[in-house]
Coordinates of C-alpha atoms and ligand atoms in Angstrom, one line a residue:
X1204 CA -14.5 6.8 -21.2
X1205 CA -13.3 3.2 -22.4
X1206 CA -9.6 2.5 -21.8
X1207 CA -8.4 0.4 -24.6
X1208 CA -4.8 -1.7 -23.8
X1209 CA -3.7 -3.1 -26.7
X1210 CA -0.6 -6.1 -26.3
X1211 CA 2.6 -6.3 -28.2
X1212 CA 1.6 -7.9 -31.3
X1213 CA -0.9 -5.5 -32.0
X1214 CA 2.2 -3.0 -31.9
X1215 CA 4.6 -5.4 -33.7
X1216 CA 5.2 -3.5 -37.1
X1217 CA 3.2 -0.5 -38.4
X1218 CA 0.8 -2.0 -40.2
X1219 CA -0.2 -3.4 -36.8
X1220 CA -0.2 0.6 -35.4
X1221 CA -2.0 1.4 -37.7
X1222 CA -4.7 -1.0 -37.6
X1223 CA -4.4 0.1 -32.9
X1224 CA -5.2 3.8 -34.3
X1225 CA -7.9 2.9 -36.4
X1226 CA -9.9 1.1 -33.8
X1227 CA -9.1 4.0 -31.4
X1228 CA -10.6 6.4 -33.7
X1229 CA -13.5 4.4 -34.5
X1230 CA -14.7 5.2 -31.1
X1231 CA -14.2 8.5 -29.1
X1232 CA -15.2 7.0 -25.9
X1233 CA -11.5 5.4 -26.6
X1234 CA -9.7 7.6 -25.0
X1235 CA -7.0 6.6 -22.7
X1236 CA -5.2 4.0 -24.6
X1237 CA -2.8 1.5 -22.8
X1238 CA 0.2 0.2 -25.0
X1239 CA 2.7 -2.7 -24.6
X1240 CA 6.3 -3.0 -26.4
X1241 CA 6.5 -4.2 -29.6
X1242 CA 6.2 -7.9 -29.7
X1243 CA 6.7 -10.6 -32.4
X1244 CA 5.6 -10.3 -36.3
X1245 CA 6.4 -13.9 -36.8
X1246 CA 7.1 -17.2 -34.9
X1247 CA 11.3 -16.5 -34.1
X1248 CA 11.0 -13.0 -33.8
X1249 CA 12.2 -11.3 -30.9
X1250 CA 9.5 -9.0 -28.7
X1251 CA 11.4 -5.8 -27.9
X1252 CA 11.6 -7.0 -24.3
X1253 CA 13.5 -9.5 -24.6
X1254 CA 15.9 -6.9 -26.6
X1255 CA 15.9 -5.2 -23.9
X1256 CA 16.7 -7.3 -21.3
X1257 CA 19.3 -8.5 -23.7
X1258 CA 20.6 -5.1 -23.9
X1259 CA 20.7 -4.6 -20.2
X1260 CA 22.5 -8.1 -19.4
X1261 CA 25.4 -7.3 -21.7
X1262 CA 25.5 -3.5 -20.7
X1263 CA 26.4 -5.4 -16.6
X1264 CA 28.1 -7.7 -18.2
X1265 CA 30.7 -6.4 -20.5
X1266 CA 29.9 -2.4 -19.7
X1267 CA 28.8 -2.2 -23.1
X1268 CA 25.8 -3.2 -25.4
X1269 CA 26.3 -1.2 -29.2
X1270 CA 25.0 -4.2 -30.6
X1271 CA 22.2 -5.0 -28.9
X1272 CA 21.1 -1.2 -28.4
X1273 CA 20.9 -0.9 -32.1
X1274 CA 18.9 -3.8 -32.4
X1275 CA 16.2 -2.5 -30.5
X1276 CA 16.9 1.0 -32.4
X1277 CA 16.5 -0.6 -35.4
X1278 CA 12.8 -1.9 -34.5
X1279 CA 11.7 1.5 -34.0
X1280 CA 13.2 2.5 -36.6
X1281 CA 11.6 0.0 -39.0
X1282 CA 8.0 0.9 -37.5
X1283 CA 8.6 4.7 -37.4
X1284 CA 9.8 4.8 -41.3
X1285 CA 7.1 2.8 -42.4
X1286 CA 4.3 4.9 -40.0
X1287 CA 6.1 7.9 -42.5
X1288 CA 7.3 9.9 -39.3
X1289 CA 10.0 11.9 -39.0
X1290 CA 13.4 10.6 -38.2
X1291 CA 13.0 13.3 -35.1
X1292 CA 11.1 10.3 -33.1
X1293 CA 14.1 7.8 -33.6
X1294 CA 16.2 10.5 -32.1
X1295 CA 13.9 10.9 -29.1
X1296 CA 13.9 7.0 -28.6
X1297 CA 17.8 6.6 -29.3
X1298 CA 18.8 9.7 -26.8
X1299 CA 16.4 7.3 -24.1
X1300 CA 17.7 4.5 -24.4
X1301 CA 21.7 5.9 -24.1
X1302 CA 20.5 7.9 -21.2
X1303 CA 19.4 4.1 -19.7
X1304 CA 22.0 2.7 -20.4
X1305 CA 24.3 5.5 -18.6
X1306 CA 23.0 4.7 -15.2
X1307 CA 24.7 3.3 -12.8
X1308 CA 24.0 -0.4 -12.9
X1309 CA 25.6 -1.5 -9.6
X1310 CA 21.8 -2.3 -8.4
X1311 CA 21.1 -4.9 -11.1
X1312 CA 17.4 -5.3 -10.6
X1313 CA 16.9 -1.8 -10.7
X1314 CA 19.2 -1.2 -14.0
X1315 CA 17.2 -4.5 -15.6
X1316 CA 13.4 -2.6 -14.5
X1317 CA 15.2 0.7 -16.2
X1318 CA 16.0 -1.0 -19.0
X1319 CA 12.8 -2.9 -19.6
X1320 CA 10.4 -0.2 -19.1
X1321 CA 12.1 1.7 -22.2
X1322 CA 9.9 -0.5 -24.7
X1323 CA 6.7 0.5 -23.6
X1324 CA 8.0 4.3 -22.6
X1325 CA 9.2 4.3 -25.9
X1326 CA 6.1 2.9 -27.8
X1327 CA 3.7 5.2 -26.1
X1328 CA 5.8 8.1 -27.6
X1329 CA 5.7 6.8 -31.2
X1330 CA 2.1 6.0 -31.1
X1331 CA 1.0 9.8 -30.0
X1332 CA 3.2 10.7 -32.1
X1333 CA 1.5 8.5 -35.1
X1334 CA -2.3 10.1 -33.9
X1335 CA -1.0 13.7 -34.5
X1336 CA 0.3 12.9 -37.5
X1337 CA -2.9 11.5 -38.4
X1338 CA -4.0 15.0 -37.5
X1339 CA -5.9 13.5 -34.4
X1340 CA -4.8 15.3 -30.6
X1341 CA -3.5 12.8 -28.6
X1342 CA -0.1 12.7 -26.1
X1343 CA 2.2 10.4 -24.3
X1344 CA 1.4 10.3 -20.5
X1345 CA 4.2 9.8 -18.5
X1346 CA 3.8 7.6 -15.4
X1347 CA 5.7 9.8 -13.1
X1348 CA 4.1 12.4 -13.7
X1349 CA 0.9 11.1 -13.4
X1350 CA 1.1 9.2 -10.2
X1351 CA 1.6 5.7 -10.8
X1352 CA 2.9 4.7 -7.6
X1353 CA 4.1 0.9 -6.9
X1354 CA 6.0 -1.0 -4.2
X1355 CA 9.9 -0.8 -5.0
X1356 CA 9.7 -5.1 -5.9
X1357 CA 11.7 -4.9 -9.2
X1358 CA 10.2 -7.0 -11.8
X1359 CA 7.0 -8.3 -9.1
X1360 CA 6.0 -4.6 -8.4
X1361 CA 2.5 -4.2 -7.1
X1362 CA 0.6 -0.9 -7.4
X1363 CA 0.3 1.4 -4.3
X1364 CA -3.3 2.6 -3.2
X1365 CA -2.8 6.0 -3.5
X1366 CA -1.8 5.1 -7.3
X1367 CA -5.8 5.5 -7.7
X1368 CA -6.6 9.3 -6.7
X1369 CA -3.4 11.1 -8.2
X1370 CA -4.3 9.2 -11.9
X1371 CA -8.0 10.0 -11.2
X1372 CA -6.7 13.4 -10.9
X1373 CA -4.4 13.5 -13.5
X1374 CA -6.0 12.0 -16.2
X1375 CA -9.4 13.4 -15.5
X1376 CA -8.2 17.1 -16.0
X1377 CA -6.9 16.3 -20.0
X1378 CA -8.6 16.2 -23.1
X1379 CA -7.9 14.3 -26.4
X1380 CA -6.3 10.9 -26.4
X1381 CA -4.2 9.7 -23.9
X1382 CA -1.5 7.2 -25.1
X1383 CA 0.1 5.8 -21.6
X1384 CA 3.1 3.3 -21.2
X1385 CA 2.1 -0.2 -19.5
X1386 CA 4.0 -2.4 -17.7
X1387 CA 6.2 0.1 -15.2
X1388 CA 5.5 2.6 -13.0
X1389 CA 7.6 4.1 -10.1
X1390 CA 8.5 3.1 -6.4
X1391 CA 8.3 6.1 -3.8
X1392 CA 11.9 6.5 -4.3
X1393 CA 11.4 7.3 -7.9
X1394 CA 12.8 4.3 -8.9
X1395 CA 11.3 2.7 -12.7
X1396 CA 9.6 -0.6 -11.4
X1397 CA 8.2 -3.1 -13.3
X1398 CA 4.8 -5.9 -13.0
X1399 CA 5.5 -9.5 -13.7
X1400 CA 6.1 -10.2 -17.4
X1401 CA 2.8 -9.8 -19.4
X1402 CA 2.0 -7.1 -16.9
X1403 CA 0.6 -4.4 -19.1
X1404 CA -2.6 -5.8 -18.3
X1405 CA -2.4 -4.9 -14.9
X1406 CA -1.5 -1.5 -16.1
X1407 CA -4.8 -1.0 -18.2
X1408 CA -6.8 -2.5 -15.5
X1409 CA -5.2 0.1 -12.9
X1410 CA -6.3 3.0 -15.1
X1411 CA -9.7 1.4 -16.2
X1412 CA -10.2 2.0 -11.9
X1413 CA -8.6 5.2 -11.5
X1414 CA -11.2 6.5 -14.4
X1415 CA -14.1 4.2 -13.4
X1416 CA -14.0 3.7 -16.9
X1417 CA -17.2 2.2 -18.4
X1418 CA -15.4 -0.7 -20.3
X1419 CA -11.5 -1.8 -20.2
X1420 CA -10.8 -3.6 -23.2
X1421 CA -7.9 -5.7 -24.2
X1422 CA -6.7 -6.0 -27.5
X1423 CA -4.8 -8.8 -28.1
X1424 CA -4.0 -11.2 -31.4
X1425 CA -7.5 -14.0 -30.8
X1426 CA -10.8 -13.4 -31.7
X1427 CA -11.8 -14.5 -28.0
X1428 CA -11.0 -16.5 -25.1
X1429 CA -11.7 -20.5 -26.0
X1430 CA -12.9 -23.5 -23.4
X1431 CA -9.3 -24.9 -23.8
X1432 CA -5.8 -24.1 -25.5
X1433 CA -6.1 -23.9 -29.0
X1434 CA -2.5 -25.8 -29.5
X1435 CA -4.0 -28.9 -27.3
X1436 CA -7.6 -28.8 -29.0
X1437 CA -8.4 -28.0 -32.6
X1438 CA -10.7 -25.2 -32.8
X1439 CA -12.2 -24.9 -29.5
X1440 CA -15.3 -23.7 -28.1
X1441 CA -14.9 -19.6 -27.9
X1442 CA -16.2 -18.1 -24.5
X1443 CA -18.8 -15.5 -25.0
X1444 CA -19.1 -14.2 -20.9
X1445 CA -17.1 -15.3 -17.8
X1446 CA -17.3 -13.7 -14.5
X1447 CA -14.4 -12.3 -12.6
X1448 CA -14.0 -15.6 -10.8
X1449 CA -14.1 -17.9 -13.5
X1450 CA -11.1 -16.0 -15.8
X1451 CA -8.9 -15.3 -12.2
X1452 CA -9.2 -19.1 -11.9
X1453 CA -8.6 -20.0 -15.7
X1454 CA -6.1 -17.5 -15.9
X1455 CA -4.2 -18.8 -12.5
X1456 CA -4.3 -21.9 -14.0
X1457 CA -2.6 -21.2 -17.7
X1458 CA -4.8 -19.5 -20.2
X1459 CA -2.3 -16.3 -21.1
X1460 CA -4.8 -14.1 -22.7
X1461 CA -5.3 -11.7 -19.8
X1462 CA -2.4 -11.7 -16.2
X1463 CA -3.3 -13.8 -13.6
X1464 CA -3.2 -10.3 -11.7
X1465 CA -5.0 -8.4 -13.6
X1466 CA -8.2 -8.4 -12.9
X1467 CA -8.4 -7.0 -9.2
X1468 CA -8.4 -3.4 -9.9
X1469 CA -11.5 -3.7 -12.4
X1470 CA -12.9 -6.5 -10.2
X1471 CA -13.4 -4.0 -7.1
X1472 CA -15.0 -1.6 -9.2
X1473 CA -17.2 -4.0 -11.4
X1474 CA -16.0 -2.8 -14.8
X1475 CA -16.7 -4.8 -17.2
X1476 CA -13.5 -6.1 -19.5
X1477 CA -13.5 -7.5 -22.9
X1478 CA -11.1 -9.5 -24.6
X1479 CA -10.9 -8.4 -28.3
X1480 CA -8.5 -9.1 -31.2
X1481 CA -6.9 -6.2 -33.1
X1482 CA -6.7 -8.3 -36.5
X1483 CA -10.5 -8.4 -36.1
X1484 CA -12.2 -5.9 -34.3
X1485 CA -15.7 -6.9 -35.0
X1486 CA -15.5 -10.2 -33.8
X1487 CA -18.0 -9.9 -30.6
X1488 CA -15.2 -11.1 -28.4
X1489 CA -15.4 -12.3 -24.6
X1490 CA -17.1 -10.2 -21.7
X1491 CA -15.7 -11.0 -18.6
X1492 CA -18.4 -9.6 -15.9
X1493 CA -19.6 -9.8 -12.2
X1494 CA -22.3 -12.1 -13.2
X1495 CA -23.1 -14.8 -15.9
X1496 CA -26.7 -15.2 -17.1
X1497 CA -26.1 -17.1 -20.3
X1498 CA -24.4 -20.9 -19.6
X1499 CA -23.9 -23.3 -21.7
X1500 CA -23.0 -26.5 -19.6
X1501 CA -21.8 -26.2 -16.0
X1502 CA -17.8 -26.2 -17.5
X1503 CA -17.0 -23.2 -19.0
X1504 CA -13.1 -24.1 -19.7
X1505 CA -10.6 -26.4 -19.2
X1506 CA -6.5 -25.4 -18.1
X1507 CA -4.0 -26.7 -17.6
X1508 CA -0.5 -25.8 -16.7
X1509 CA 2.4 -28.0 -15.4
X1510 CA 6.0 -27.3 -13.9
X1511 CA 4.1 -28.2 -10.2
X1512 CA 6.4 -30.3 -7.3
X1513 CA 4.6 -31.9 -4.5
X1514 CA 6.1 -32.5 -0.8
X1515 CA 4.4 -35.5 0.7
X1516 CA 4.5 -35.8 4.5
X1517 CA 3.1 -38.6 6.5
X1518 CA 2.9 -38.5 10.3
X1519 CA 0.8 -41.1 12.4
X1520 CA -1.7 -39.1 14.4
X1521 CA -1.0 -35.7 13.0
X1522 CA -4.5 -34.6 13.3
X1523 CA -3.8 -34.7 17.1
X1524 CA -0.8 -32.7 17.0
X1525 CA -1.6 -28.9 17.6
X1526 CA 0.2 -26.4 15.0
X1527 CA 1.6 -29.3 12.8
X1528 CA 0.5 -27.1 9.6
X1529 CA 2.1 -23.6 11.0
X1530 CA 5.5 -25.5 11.5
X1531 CA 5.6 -27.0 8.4
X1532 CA 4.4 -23.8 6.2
X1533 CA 6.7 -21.9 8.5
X1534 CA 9.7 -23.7 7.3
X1535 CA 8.6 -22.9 4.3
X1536 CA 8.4 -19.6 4.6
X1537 CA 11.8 -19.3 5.9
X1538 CA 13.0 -20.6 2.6
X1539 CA 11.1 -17.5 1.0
X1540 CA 8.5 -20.3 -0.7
X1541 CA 5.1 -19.5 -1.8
X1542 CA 2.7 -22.5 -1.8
X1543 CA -0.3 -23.3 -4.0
X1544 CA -2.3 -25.7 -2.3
X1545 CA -2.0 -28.1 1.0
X1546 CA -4.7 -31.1 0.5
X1547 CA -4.8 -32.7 3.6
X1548 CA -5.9 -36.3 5.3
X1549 CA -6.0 -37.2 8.8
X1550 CA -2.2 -38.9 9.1
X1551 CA -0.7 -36.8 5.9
X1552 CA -0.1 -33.6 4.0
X1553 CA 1.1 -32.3 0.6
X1554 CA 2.2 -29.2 -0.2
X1555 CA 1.9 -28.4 -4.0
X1556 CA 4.7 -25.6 -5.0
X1557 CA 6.1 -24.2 -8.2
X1558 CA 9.0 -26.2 -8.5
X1559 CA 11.2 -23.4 -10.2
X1560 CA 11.4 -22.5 -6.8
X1561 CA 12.9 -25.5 -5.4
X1562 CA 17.0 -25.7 -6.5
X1563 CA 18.5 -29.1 -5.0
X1564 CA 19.8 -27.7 -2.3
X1565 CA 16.9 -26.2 -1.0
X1566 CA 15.3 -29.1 -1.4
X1567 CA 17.9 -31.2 0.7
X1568 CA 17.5 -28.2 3.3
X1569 CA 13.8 -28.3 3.7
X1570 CA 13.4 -32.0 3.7
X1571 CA 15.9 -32.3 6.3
X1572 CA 14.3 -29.6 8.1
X1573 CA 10.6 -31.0 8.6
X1574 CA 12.2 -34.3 9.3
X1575 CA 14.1 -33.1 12.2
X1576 CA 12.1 -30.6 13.6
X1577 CA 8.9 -32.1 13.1
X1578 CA 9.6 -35.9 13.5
X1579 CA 8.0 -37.1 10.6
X1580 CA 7.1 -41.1 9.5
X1581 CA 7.5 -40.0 5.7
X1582 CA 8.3 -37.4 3.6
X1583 CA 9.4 -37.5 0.0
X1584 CA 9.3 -34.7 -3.4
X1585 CA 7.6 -35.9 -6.6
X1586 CA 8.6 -33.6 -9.3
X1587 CA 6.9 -32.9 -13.1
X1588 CA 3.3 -32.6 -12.1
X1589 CA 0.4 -30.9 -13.8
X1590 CA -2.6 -29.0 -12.5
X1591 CA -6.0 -29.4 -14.5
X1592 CA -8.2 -27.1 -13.6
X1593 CA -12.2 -27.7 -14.7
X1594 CA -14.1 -24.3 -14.4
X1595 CA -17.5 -22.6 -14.1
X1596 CA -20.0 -20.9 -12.1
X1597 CA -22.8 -23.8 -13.2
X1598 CA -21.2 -26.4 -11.6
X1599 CA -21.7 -25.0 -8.1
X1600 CA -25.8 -26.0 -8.9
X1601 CA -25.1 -29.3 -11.1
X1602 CA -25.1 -32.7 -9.9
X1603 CA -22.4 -35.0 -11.3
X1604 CA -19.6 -33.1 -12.1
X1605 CA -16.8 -34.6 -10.7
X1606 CA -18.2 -37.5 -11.7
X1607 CA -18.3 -36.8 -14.9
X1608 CA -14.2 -35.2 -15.0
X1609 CA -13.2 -38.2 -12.8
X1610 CA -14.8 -40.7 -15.2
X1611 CA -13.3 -39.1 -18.4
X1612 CA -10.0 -39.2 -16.8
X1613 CA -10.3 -42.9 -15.8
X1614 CA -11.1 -43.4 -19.5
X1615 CA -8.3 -42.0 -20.7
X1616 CA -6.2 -43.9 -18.1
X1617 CA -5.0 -40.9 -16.0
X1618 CA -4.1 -41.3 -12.9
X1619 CA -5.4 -38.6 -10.5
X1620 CA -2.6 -38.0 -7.7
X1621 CA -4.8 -35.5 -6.1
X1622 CA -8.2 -33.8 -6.3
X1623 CA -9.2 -30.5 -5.0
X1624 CA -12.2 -28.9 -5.0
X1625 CA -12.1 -25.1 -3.3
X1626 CA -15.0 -23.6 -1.3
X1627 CA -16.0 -21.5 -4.0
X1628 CA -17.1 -24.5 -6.2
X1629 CA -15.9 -22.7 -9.0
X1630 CA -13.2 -25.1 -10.0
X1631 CA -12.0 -28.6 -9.6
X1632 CA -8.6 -29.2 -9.8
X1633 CA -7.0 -32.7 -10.5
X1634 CA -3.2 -33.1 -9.7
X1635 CA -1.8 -35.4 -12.5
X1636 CA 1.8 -36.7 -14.2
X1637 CA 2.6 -33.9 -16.5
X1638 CA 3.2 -36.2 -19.3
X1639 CA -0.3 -36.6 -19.0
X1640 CA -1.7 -33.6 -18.8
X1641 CA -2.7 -33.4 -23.1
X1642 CA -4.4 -36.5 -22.5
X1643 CA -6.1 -35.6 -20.0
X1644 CA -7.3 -32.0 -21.5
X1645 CA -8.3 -33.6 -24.5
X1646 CA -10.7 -36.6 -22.3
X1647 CA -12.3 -33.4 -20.5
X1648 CA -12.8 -31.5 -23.7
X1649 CA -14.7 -34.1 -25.0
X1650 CA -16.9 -34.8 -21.7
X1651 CA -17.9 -31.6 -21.6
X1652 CA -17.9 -29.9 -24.7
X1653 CA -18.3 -32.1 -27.3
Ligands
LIG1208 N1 6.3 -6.0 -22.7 C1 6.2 -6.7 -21.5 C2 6.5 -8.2 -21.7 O1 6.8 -8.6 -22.8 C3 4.9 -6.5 -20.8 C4 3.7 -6.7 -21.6 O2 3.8 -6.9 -22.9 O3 2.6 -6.7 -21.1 O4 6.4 -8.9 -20.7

């Protein structure tokens, strides 16, 4: 079977649904379908998440959220009058969401997970209901029941191995079309939890696993994935096949198409995925596979994504000085503080971070920290940095490629604050001024694409 996820503006409005149920039914190998929340129809719209959480903020805020409760009614209602369907599925969603919204929020990331989940649980519901109407057999899984088991990390949930056998289980025992909610699933204490934001992906790619499904595709609102972001370059190069490595590293560094996370589950199990657009189904798409035959260049794409702080330390002699690196990342990890990368030279270290991490005071704390504790010559924060990332399987047998990405940037006056190549030699990573970071997409475009 093929498990087809399809993203939230491919459920925006129900001439979108309708266009998700006739691809499902143009192919009964599609058969477990994975469904986000409804997202934007236009530019300022609002995706039903974001109602949602809107919803839930006032609802622990004030104890109270008519307003914003009907505002997420009112969405369904819109889709589920204009898919013809009874007014008997409003009623299911309404009597959902006021059952939400009566439990007890004094655990605030558990109410907010509660809360969010409802656009996909509810969404799954209308489009089964849609299919049947359609006079097509099809019905809403429900992740409990299934056996969609995650860690109890409210909004960062991760899925739990025996997830894999009890869906196997359940799913494999059904027939028809099986509409399931993405995006949430539920801790061992049958708490709702939810994935990172965007993390209905990692929901379709669970499933694709549990069924060792021959094909997980993703149905999103592009024809494909491109060499670089569309809003930097001006039609870019589409992207016919990337392996595994290439799109976790392109997707890591800030293409959105498909979650950084998720393409483990399919990865382990070597199932193919391909990206396809809803709007235009026959459009060939992009295969992302174990491995690449076709290449075209050694780059296959260029990303770039900014928001990046780096903590510089200098120490004379601190390639002599045993555990230097554990105390330091230690520090770090007392502070709760995930780190990206650590390029290194004999006398000096940065650490690269996500600076949303890093409030002031935290900043103050660390930095006094590894002075004291580590006697350090030099230590300082630079802030506003951007992370390019060059990608591709081909460059790993080419000669000349950083070359080449150095010399473009050098021509576009970038300044490179740090390089870093990992050991895969799938990617080169230049550390740059974020106010440079379209200039510097643009140079590489043009060295290696155009
Ligand atoms: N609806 C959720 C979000 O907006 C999850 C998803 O769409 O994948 O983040």
């Amino acid at each position: 079977m093929k498990v087809a996820k399809f993203g939230g503006t491919s459920l925006a409005s129900a001439e979108q649904i309708k266009k998700v149920c006739d691809i499902i039914l143009s192919d009964p190998e599609r058969r477990l379908i994975v469904v986000s929340a409804p997202g934007k129809r236009f530019k300022e719209d609002i995706k039903v998440t974001d109602l949602l959480i809107q919803c839930a903020e006032s609802q622990i805020k004030n104890g109270r959220a008519e307003k914003e409760r009907n505002a997420v009614i009112d969405r369904y209602r819109e889709i589920a009058d204009n898919l013809n369907l009874s007014g008997h599925i409003v009623d299911v969603i309404e009597e959902d969401l006021n059952r939400r919204l009566l439990s007890n929020t004094g655990n605030e990331d558990r109410f907010m997970d509660l809360m969010k989940a409802a656009g996909e649980d509810n969404t799954a519901k209308l489009v089964a209901e849609y299919l049947n109407s359609r006079g097509v057999k099809a019905e809403y899984i429900n992740p409990k029941a299934a056996g969609l088991l995650l860690s109890d990390e409210f909004g960062n949930a991760r899925v739990l191995p025996e997830s894999y056998d009890n869906l196997r289980n359940y799913l494999s025992a059904r027939s028809g079309i099986m509409v399931f909610p993405g995006f949430f699933g539920y801790s061992r204490g049958g708490d709702v939890v939810t994935f990172p934001r965007g993390g209905s992906d990692i929901s379709g790619s669970i499933l694709a696993a549990a069924v060792q499904a021959e094909v997980y595709e993703n149905f999103t609102d592009v024809d494909s994935v491109f060499a670089a972001n569309p809003n930097i370059i001006s039609n870019p190069k589409p992207i016919p096949e990337l392996t595994y490595k290439e799109m976790r590293e392109l997707s890591y560094a800030g293409f959105s198409v498909l979650h950084e996370e998720a393409l483990e589950p399919v990865y382990r199990m070597g199932i193919t995925v391909c990206i396809k657009n809803t709007n235009n189904p026959s459009a060939p798409g992009t295969r992302i596979v174990a491995d690449r035959t076709s290449s075209n260049g050694p780059v296959v794409g260029i990303a770039s994504d900014s928001g990046f702080c780096s903590i510089f330390i200098s120490k004379y002699m601190m390639n002599r000085e045993v555990g230097f690196g554990r105390k330091v990342l230690s520090i770090l990890e007392d502070e709760s503080l995930s780190y990206e990368h650590t390029p290194s030279g004999i006398d000096n270290i940065s650490i690269i971070l996500n600076q949303k991490q890093l409030d002031s005071e935290k900043e103050e704390r660390i930095l006094k920290r590894i002075k004291d504790e580590l006697k350090v010559d030099d230590i300082y924060i630079e802030r506003d940095l951007a992370m390019i990332m060059i990608v591709g399987v081909g460059m790993m047998s080419t000669v000349g490629v950083a070359a080449r990405a150095t010399g473009a940037l050098a021509r576009a006056a970038v300044n490179i604050d740090m390089i870093n190549q990992g050991a895969s030699e799938v990617s080169i990573m230049f550390g740059i001024k974020a106010s440079d970071s379209i200039e510097a997409v643009k140079a590489l475009y043009h060295e290696f694409f155009e």
